[in-house]
mmCIF file of the C-alpha atoms, coordinates in Angstrom:
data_MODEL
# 
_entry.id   MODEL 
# 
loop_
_atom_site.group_PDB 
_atom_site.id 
_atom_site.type_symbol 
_atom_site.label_atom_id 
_atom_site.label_alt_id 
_atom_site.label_comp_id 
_atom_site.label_asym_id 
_atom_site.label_entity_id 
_atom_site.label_seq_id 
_atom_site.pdbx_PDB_ins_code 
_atom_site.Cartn_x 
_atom_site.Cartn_y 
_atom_site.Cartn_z 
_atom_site.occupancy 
_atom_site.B_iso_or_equiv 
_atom_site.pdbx_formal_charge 
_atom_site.auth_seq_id 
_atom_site.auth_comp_id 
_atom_site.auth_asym_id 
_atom_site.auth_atom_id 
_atom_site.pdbx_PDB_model_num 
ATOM 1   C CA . UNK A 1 1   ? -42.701 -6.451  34.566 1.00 0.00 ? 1   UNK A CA 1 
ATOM 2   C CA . UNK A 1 2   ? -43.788 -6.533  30.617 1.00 0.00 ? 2   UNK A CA 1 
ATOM 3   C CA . UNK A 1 3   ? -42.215 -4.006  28.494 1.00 0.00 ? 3   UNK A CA 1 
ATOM 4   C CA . UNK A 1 4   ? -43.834 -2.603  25.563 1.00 0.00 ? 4   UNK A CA 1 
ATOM 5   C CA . UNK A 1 5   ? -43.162 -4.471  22.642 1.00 0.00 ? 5   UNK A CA 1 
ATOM 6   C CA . UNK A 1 6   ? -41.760 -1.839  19.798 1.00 0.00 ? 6   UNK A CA 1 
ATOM 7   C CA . UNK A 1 7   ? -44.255 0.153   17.710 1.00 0.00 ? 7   UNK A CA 1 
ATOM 8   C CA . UNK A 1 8   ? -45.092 -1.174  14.076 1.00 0.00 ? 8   UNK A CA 1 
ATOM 9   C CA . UNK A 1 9   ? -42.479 1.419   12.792 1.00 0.00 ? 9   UNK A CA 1 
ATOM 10  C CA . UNK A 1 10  ? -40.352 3.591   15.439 1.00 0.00 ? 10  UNK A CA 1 
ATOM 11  C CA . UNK A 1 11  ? -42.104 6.259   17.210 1.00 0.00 ? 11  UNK A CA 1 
ATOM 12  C CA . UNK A 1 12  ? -38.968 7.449   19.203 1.00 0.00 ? 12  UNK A CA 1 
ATOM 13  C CA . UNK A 1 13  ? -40.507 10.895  20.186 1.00 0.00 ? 13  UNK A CA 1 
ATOM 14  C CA . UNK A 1 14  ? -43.014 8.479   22.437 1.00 0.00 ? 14  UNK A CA 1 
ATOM 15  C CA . UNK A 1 15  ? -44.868 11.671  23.919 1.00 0.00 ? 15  UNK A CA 1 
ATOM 16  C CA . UNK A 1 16  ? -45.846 13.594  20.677 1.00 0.00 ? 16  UNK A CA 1 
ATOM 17  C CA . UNK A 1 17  ? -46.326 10.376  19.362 1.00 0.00 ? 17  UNK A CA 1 
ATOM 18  C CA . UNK A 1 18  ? -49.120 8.997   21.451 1.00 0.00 ? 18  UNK A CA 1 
ATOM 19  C CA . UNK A 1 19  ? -50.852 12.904  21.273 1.00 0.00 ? 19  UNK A CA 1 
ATOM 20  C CA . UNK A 1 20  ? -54.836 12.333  20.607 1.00 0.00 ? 20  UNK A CA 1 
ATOM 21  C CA . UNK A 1 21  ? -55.886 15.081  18.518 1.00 0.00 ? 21  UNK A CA 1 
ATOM 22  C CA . UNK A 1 22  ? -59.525 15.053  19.498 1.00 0.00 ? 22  UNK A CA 1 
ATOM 23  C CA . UNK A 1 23  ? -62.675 15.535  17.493 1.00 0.00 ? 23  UNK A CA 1 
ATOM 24  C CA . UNK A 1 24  ? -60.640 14.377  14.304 1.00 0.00 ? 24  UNK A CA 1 
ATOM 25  C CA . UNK A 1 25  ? -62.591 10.821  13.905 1.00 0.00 ? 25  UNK A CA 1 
ATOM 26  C CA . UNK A 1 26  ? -65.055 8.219   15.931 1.00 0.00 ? 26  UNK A CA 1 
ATOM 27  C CA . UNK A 1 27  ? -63.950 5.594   18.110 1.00 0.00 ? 27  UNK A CA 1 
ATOM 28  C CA . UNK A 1 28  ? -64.774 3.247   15.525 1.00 0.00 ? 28  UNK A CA 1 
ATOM 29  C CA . UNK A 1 29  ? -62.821 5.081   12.931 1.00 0.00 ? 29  UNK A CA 1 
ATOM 30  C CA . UNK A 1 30  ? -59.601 5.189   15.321 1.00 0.00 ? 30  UNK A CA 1 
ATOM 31  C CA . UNK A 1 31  ? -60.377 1.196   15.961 1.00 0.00 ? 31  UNK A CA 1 
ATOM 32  C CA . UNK A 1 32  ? -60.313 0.563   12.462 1.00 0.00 ? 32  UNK A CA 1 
ATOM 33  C CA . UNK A 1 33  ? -56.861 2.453   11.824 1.00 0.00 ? 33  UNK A CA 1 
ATOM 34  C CA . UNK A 1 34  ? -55.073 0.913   14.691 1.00 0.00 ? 34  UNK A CA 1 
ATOM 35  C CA . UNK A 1 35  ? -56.619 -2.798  13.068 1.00 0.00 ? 35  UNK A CA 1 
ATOM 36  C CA . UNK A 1 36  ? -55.180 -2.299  9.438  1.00 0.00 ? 36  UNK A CA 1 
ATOM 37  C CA . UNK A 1 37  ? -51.804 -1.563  11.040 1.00 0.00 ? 37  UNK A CA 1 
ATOM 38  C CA . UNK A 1 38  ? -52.287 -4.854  13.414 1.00 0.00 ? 38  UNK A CA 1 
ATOM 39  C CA . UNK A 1 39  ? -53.154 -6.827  10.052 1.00 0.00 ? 39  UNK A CA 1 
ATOM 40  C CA . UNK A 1 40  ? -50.497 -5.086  7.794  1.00 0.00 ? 40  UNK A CA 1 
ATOM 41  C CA . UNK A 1 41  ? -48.034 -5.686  10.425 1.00 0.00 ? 41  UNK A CA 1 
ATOM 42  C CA . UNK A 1 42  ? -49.088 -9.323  10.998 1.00 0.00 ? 42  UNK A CA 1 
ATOM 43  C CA . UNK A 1 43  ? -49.011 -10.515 6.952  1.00 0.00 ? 43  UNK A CA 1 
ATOM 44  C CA . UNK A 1 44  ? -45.965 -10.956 4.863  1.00 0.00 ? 44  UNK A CA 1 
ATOM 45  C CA . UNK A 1 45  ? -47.579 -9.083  1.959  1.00 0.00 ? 45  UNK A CA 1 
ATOM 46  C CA . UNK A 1 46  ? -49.240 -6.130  4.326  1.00 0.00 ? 46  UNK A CA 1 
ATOM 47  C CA . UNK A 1 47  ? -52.377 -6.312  1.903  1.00 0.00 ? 47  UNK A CA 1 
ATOM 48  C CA . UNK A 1 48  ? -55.257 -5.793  3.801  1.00 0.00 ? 48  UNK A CA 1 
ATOM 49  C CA . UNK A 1 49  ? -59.033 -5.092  2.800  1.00 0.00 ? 49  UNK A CA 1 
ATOM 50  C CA . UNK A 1 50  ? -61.754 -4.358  4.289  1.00 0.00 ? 50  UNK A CA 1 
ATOM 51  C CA . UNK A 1 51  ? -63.120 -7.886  5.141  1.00 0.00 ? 51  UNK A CA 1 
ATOM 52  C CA . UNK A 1 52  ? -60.164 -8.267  6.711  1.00 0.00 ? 52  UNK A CA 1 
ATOM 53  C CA . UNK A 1 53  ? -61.501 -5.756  9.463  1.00 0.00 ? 53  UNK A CA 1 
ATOM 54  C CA . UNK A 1 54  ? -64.893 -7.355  9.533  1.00 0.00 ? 54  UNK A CA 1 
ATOM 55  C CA . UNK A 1 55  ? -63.383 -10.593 10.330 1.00 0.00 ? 55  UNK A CA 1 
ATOM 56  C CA . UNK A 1 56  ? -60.840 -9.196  13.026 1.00 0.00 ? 56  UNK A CA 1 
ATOM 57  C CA . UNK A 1 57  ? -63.595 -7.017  14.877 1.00 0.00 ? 57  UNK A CA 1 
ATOM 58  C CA . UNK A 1 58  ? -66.543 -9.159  14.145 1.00 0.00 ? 58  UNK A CA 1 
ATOM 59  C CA . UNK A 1 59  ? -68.792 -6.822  12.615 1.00 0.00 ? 59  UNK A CA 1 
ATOM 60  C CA . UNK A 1 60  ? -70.574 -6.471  8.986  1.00 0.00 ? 60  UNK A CA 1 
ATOM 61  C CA . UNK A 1 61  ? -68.810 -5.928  5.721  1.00 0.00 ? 61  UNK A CA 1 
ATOM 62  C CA . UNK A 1 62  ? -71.628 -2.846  4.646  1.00 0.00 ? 62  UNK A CA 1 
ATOM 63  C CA . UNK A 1 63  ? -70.331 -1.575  8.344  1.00 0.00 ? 63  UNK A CA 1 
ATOM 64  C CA . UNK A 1 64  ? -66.862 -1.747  8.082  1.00 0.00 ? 64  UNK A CA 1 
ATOM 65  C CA . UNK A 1 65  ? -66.707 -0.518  4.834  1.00 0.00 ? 65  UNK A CA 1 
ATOM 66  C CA . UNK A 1 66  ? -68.978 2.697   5.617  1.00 0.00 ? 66  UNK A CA 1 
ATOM 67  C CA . UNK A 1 67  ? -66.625 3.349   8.301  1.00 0.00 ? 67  UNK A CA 1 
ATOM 68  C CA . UNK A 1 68  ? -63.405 3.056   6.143  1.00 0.00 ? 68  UNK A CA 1 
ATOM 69  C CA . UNK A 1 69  ? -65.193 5.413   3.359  1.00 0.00 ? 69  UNK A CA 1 
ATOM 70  C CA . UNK A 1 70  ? -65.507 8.205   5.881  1.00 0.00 ? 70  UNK A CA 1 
ATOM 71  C CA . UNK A 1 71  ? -61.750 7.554   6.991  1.00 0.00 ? 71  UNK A CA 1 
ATOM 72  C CA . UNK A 1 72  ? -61.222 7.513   3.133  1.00 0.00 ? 72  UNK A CA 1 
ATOM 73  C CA . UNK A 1 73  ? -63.170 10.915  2.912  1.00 0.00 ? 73  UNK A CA 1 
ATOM 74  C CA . UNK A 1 74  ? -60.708 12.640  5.604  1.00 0.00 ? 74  UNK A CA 1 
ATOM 75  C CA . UNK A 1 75  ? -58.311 11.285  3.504  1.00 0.00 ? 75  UNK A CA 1 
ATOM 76  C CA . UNK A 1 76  ? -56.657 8.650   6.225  1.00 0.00 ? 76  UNK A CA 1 
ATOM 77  C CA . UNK A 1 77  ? -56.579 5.952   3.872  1.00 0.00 ? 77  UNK A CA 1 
ATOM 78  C CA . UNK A 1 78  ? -56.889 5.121   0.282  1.00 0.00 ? 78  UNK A CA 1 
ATOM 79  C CA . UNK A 1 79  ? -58.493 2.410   -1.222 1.00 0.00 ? 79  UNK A CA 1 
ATOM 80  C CA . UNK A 1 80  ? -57.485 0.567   -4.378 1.00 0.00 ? 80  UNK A CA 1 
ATOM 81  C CA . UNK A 1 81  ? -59.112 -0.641  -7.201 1.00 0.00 ? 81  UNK A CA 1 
ATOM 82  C CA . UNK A 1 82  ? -58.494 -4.423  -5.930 1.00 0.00 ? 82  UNK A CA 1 
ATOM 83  C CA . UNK A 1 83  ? -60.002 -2.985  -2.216 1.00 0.00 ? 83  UNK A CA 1 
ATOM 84  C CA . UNK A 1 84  ? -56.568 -2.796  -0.745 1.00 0.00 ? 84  UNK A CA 1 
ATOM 85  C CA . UNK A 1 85  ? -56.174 -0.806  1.616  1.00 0.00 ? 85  UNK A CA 1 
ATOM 86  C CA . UNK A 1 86  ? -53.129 1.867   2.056  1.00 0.00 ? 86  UNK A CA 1 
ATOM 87  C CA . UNK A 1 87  ? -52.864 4.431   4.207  1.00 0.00 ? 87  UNK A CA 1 
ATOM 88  C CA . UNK A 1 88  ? -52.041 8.028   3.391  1.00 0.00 ? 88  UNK A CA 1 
ATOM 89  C CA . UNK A 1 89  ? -48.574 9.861   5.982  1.00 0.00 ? 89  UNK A CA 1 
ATOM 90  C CA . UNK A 1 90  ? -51.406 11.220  8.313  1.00 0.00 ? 90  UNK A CA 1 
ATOM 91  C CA . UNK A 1 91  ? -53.411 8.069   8.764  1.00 0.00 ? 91  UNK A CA 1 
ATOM 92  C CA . UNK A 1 92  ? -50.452 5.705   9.671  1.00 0.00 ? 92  UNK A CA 1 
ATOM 93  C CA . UNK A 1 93  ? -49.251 8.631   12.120 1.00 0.00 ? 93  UNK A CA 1 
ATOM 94  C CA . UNK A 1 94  ? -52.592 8.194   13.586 1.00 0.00 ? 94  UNK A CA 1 
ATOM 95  C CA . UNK A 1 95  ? -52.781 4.468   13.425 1.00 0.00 ? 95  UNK A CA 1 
ATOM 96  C CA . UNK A 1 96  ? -49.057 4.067   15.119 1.00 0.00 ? 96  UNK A CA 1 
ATOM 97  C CA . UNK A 1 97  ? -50.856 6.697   17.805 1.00 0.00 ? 97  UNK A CA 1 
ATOM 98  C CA . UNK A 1 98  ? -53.578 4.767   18.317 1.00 0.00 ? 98  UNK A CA 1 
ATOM 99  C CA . UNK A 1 99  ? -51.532 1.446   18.761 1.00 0.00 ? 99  UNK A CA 1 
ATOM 100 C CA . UNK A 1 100 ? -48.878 3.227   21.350 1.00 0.00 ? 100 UNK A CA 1 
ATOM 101 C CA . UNK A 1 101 ? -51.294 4.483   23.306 1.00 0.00 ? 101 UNK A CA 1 
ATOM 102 C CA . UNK A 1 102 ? -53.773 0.894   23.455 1.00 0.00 ? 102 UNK A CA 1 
ATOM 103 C CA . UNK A 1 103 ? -50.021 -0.466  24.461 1.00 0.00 ? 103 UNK A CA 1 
ATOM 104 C CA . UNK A 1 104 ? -49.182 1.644   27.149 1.00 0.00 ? 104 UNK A CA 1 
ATOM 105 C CA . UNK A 1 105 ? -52.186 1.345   28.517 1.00 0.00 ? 105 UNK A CA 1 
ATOM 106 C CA . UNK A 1 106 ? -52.066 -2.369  28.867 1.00 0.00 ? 106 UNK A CA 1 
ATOM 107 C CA . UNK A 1 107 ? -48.903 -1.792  30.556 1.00 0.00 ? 107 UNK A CA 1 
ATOM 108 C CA . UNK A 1 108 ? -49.550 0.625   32.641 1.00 0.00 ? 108 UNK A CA 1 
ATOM 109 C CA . UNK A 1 109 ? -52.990 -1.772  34.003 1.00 0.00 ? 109 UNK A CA 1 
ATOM 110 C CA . UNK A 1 110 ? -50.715 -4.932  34.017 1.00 0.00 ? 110 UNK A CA 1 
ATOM 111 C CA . UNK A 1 111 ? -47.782 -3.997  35.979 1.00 0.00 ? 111 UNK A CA 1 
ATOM 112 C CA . UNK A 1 112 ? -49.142 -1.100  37.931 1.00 0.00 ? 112 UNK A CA 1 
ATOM 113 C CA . UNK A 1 113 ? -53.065 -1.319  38.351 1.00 0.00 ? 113 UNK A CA 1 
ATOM 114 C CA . UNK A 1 114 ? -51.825 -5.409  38.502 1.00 0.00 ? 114 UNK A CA 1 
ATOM 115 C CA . UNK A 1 115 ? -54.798 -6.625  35.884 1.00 0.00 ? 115 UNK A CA 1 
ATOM 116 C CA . UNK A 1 116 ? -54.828 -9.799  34.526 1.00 0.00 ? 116 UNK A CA 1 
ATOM 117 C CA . UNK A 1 117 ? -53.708 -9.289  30.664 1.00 0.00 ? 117 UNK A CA 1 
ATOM 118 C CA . UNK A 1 118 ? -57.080 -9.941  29.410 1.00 0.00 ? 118 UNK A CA 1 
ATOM 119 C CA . UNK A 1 119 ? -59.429 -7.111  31.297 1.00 0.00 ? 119 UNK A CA 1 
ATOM 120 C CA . UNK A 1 120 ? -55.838 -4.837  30.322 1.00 0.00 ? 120 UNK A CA 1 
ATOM 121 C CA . UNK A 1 121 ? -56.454 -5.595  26.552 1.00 0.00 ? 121 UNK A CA 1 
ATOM 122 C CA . UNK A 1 122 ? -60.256 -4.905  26.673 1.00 0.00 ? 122 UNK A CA 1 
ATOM 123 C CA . UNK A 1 123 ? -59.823 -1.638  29.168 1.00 0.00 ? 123 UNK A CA 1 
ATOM 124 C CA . UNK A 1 124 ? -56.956 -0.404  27.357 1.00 0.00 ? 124 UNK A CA 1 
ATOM 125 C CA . UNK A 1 125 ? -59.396 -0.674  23.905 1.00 0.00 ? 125 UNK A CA 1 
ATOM 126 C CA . UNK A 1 126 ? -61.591 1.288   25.131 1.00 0.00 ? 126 UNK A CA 1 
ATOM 127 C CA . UNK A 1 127 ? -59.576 3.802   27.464 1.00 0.00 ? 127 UNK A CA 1 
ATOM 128 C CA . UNK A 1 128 ? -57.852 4.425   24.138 1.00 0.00 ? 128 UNK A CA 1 
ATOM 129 C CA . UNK A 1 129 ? -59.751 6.458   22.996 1.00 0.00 ? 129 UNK A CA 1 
ATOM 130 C CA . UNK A 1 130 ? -60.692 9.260   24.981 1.00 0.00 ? 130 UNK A CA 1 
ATOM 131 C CA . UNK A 1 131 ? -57.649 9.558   27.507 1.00 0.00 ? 131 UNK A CA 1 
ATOM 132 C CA . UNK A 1 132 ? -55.978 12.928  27.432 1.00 0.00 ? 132 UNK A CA 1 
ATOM 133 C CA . UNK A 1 133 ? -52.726 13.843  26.118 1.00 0.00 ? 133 UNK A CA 1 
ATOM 134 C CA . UNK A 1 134 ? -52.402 15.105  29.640 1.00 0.00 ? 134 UNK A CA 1 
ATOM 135 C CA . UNK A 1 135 ? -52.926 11.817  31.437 1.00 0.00 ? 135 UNK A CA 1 
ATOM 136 C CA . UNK A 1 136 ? -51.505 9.866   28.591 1.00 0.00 ? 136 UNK A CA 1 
ATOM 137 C CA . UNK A 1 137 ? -47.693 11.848  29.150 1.00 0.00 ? 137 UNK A CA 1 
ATOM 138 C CA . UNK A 1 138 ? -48.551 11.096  32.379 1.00 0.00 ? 138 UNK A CA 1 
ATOM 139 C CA . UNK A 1 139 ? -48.548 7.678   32.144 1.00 0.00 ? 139 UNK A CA 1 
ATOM 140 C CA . UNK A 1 140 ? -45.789 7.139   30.026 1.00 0.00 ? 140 UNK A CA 1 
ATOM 141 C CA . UNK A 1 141 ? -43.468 9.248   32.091 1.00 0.00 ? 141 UNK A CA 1 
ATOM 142 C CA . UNK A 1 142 ? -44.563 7.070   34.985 1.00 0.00 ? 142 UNK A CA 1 
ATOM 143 C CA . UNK A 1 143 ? -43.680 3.978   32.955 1.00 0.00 ? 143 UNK A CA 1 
ATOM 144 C CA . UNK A 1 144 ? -40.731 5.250   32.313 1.00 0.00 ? 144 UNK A CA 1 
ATOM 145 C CA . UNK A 1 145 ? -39.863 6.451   35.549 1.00 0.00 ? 145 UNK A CA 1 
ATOM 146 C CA . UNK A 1 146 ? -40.060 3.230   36.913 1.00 0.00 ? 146 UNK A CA 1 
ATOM 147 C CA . UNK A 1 147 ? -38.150 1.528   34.120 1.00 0.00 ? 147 UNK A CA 1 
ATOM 148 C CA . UNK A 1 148 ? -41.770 -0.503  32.863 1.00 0.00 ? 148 UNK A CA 1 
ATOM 149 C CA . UNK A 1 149 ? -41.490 0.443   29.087 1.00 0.00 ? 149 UNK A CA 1 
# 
């Protein structure tokens, strides 16, 4: 059975950490989050801009940077005068949410729901976002139950 690899930066309190707080920002907002941290996490230099998102997700530059303005207007993330991209306490917390939860998922479909890894990826992107915190803890106490993550 796959365990969960570790979190970007430790999230030891794993059930407050994975806690949705709902109505804060779009799906595409919380995909665009969890991607800086995946492209941060992945370079040596952690400088990522914004079409450095385009080109992960596939989508438009004017999109992609609309969406990080109105992250930038909750104040989520800042942006720098080169177009890096940092993000501000709150928006990492919810970035490193948004990453635990798309990996427990995929574990949870993989070695329980027995899904090949690729339909685990692409339901666990999109179950991401609007599981409950309810069915989330759920989940991860199962996983851990059972020794999984």
């Amino acid at each position: 059975m796959e365990k969960i690899k570790s979190a970007p930066t430790a999230l030891d309190a794993v059930p407050e950490a994975v806690q949705k707080k709902t109505g804060e920002i779009a799906e595409s907002g919380e995909t665009y989050l969890e991607t800086i941290l995946v492209i941060k996490e992945r370079r040596s230099n952690g400088l990522v801009r914004a079409v450095d998102v385009a080109n992960e997700l596939k989508l438009s530059k004017p999109s992609v940077s609309r969406g990080l303005g109105l992250l930038k207007e909750k104040d989520l993330i800042r942006i720098g005068l080169a177009g890096d991209i940092e993000f501000t306490p709150e928006g990492r917390k919810m970035a490193e949410s948004i990453f635990k939860r798309h990996q427990y998922l995929t574990v949870f479909f993989k070695s329980v729901a027995n899904v090949p890894s690729d339909v685990a990826e692409t339901d666990a992107c999109r179950i991401e976002h609007v599981i409950s915190d309810k069915t989330m803890k759920g989940i991860i106490k199962y996983l851990k139950d059972h020794e999984l993550v």
